[in-house]
mmCIF file with all atom_site columns, C-alpha atoms in Angstrom:
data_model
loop_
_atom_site.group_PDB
_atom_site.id
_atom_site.type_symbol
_atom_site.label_atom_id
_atom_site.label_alt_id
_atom_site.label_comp_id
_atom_site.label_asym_id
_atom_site.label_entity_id
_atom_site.label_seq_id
_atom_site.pdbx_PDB_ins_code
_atom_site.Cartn_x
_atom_site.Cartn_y
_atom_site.Cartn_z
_atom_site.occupancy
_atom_site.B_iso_or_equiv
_atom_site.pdbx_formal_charge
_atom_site.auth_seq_id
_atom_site.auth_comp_id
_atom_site.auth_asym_id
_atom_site.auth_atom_id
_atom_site.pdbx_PDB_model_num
ATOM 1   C CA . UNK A 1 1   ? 27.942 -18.562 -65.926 1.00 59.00 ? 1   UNK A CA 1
ATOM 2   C CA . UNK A 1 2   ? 26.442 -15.800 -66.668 1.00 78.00 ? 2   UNK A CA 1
ATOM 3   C CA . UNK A 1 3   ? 28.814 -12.617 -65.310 1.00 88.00 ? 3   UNK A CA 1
ATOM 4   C CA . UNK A 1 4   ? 32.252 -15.106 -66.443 1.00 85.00 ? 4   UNK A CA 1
ATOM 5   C CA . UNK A 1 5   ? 33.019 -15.435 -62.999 1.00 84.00 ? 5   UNK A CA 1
ATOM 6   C CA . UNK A 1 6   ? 34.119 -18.597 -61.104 1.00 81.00 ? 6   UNK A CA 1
ATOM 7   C CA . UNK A 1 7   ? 33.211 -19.656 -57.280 1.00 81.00 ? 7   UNK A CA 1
ATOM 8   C CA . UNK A 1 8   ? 34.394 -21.949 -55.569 1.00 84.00 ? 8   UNK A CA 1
ATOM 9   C CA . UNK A 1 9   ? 32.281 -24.050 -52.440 1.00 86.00 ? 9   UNK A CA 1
ATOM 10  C CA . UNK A 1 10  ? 33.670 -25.499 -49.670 1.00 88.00 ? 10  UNK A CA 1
ATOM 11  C CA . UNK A 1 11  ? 31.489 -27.616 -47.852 1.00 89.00 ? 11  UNK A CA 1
ATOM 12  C CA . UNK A 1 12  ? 32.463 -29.513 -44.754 1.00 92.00 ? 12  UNK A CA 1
ATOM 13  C CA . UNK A 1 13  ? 30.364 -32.056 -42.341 1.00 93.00 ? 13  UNK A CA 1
ATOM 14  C CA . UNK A 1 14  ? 29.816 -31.335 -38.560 1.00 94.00 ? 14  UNK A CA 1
ATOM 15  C CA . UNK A 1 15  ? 32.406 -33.783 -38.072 1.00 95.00 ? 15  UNK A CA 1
ATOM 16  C CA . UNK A 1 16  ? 34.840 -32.122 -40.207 1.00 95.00 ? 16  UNK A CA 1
ATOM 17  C CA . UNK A 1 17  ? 33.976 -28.736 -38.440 1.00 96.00 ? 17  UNK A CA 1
ATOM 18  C CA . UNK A 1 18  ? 34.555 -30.700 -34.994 1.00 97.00 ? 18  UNK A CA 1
ATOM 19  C CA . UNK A 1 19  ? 37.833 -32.514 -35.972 1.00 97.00 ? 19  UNK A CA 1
ATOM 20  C CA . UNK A 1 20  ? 39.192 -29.000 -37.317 1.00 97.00 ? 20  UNK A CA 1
ATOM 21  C CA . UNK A 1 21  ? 37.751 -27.084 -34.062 1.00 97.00 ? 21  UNK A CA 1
ATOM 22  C CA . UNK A 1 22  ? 39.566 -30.171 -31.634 1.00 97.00 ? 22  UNK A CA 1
ATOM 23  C CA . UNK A 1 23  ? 42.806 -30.090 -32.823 1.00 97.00 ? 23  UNK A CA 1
ATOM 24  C CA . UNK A 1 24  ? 43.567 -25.981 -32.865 1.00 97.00 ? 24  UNK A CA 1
ATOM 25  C CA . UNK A 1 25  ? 47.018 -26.476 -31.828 1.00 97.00 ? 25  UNK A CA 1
ATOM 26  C CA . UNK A 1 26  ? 46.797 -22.904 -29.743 1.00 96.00 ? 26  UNK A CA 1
ATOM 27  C CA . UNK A 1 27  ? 46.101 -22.658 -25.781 1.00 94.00 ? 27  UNK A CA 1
ATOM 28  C CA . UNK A 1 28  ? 42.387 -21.353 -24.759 1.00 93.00 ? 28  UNK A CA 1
ATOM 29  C CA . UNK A 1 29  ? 42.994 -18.110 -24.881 1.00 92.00 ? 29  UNK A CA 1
ATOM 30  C CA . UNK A 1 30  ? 44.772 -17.770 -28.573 1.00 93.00 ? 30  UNK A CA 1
ATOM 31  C CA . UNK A 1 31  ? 42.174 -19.782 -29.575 1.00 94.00 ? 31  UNK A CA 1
ATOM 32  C CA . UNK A 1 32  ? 39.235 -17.710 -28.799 1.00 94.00 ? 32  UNK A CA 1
ATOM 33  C CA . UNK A 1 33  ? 41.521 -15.119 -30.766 1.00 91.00 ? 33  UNK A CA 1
ATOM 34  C CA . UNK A 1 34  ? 42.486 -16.940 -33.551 1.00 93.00 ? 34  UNK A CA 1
ATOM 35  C CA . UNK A 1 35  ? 40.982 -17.607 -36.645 1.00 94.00 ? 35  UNK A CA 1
ATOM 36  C CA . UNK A 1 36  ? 40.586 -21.412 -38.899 1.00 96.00 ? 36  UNK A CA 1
ATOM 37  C CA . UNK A 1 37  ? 41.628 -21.319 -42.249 1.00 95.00 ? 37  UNK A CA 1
ATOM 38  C CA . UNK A 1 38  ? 39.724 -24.625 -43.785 1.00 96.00 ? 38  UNK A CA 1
ATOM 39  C CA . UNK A 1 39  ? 41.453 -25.466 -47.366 1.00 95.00 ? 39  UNK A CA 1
ATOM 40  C CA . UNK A 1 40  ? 39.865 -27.619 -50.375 1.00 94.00 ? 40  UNK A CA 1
ATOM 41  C CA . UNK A 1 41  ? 42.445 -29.563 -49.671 1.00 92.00 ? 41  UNK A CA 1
ATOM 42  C CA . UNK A 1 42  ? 45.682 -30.549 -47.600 1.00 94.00 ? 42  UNK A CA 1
ATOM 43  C CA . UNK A 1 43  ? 48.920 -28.666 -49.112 1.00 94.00 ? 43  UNK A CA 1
ATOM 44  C CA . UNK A 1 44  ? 51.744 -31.002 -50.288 1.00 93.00 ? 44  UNK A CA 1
ATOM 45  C CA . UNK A 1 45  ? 54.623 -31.506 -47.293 1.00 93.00 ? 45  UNK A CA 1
ATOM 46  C CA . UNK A 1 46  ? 57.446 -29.670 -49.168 1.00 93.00 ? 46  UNK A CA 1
ATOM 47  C CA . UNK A 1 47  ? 55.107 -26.557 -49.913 1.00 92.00 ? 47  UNK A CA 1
ATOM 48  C CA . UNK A 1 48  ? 54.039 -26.779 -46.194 1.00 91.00 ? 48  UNK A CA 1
ATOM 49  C CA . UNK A 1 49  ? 57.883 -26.837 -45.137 1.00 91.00 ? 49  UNK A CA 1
ATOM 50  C CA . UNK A 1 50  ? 58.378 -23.747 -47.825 1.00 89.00 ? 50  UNK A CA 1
ATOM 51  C CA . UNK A 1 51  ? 55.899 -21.548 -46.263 1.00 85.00 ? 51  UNK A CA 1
ATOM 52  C CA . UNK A 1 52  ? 56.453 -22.268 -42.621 1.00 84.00 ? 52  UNK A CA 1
ATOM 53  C CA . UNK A 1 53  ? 59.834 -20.646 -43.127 1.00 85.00 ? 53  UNK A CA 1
ATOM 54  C CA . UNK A 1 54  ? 58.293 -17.333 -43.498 1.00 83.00 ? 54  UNK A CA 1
ATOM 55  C CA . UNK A 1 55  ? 57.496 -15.544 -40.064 1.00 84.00 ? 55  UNK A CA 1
ATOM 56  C CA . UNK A 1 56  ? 56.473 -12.131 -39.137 1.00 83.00 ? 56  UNK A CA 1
ATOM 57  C CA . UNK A 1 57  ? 56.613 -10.780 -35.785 1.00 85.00 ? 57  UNK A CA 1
ATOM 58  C CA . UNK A 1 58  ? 53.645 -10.887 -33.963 1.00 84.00 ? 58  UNK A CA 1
ATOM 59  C CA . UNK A 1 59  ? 51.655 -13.986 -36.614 1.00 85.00 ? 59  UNK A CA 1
ATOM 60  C CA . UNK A 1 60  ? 51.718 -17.566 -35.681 1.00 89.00 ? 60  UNK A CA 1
ATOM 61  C CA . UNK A 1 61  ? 50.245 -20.242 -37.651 1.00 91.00 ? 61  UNK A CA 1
ATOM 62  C CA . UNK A 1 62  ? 50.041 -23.546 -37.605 1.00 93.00 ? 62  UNK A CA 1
ATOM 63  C CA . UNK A 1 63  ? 48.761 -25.655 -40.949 1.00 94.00 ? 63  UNK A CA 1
ATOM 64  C CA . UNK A 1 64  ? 47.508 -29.111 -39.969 1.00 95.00 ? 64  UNK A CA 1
ATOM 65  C CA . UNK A 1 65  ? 45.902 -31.251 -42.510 1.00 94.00 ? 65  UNK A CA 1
ATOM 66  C CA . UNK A 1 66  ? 43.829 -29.339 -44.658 1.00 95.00 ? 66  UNK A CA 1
ATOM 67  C CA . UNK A 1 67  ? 43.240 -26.446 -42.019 1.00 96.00 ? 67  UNK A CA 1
ATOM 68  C CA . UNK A 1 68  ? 45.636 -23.443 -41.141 1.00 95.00 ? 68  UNK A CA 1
ATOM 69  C CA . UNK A 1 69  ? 45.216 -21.982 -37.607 1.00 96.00 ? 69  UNK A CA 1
ATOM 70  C CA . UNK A 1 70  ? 46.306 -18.514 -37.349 1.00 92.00 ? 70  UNK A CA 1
ATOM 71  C CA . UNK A 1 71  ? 46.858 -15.899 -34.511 1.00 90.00 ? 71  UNK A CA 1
ATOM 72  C CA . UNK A 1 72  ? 47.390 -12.227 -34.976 1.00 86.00 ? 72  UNK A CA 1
ATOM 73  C CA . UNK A 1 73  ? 48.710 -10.666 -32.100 1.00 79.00 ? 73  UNK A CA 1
ATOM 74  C CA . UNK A 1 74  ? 48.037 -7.105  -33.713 1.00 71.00 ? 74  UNK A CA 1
ATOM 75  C CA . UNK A 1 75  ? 44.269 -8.408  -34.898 1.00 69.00 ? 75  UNK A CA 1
ATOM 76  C CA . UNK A 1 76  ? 43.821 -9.662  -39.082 1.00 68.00 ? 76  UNK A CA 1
ATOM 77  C CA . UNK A 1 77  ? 43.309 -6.535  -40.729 1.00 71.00 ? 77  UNK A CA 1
ATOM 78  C CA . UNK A 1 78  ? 46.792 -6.122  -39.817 1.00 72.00 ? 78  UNK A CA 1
ATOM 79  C CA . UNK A 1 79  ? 47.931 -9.442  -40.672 1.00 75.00 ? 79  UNK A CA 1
ATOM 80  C CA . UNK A 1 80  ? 50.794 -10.574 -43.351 1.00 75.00 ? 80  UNK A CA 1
ATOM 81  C CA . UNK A 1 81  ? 49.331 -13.863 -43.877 1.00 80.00 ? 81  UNK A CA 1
ATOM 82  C CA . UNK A 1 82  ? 45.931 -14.027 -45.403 1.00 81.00 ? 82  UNK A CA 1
ATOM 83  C CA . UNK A 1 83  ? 43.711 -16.545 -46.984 1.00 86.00 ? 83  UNK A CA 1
ATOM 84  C CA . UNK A 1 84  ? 44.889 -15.082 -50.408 1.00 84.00 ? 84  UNK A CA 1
ATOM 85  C CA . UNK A 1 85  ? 48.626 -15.698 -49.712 1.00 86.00 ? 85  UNK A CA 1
ATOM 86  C CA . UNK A 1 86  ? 47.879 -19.422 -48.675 1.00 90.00 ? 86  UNK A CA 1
ATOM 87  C CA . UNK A 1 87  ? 46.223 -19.963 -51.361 1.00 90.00 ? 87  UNK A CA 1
ATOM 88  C CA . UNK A 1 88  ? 48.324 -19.111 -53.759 1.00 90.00 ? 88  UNK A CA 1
ATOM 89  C CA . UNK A 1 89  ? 51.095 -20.810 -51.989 1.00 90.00 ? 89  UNK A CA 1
ATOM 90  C CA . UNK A 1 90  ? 48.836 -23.847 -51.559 1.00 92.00 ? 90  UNK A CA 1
ATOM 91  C CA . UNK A 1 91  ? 47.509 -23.592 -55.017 1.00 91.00 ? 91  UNK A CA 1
ATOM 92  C CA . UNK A 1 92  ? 43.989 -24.381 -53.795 1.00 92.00 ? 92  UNK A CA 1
ATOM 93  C CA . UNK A 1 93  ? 40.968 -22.252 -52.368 1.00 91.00 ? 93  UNK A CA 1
ATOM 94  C CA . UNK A 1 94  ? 40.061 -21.684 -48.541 1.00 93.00 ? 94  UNK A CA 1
ATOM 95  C CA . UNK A 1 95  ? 37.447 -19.889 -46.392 1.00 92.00 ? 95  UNK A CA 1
ATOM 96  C CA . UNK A 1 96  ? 38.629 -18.372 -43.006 1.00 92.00 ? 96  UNK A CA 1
ATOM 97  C CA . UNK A 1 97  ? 36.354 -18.547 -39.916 1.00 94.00 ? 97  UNK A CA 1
ATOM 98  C CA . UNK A 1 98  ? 36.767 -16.747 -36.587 1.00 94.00 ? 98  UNK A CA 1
ATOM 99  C CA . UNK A 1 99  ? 37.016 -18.842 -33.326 1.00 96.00 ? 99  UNK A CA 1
ATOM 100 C CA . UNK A 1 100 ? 33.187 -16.761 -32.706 1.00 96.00 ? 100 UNK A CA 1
ATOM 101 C CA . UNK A 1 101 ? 31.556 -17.914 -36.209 1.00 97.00 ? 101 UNK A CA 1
ATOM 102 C CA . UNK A 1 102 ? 33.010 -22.266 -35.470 1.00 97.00 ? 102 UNK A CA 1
ATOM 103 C CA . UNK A 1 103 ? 30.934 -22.401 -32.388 1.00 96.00 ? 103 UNK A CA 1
ATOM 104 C CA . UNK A 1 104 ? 28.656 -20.752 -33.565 1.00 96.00 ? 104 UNK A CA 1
ATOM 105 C CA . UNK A 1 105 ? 28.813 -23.248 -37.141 1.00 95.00 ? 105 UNK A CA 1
ATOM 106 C CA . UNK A 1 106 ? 29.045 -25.738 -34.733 1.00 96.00 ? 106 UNK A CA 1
ATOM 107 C CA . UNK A 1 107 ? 25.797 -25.379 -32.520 1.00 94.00 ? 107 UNK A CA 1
ATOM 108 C CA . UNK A 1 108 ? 23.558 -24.696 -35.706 1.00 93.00 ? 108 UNK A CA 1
ATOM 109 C CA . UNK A 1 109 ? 25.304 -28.221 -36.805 1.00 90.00 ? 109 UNK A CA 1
ATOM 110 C CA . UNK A 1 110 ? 24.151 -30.285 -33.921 1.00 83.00 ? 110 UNK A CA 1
ATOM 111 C CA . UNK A 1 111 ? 20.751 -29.207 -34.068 1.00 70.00 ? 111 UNK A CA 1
#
């Protein structure tokens, strides 16, 4: 690598995108508002239980699988929680997508 710097890629299928989409725990309307963190891979149970016992007023997440659905009441540039924390927590790598940017990931998948 030429400037020393490492990237990581997360690639995931259409049906990946759809299973992760599906199963957004929130109702319709946090869901338009919320945003899907998509991790390299599923945390361990115990490190799940660890960081669900942290709560701030106003942030709700959810971590299913190898996604964490999130919902700031206040808007993310406000937010606690952010793909950094998780994945430190996590110790893996994510990429965050707004409910906006899945359907839209979505459509271009289908075509």
């Amino acid at each position: 690598n030429h400037f020393g710097f490492e990237v990581s890629v997360l690639a995931k299928t259409r049906e990946d995108l759809q299973r992760i989409f599906d199963a957004c725990p929130f109702s319709e309307d946090q869901k338009k508002a919320s945003h899907f963190m998509m991790l390299h891979k599923a945390p361990a149970k115990e490190l799940v239980t660890e960081a669900s016992e942290k709560v701030y007023e106003g942030e709700d997440y959810q971590i299913l699988n190898d996604c964490i659905y999130y919902f700031y009441e206040k808007g993310l540039g406000q937010a606690k929680f952010n793909v950094n924390y998780f994945e430190r927590k996590f110790d893996t790598f994510a990429t965050a997508r707004n409910y906006n940017t899945m359907v839209k990931l979505l459509s271009l998948s289908s075509q």
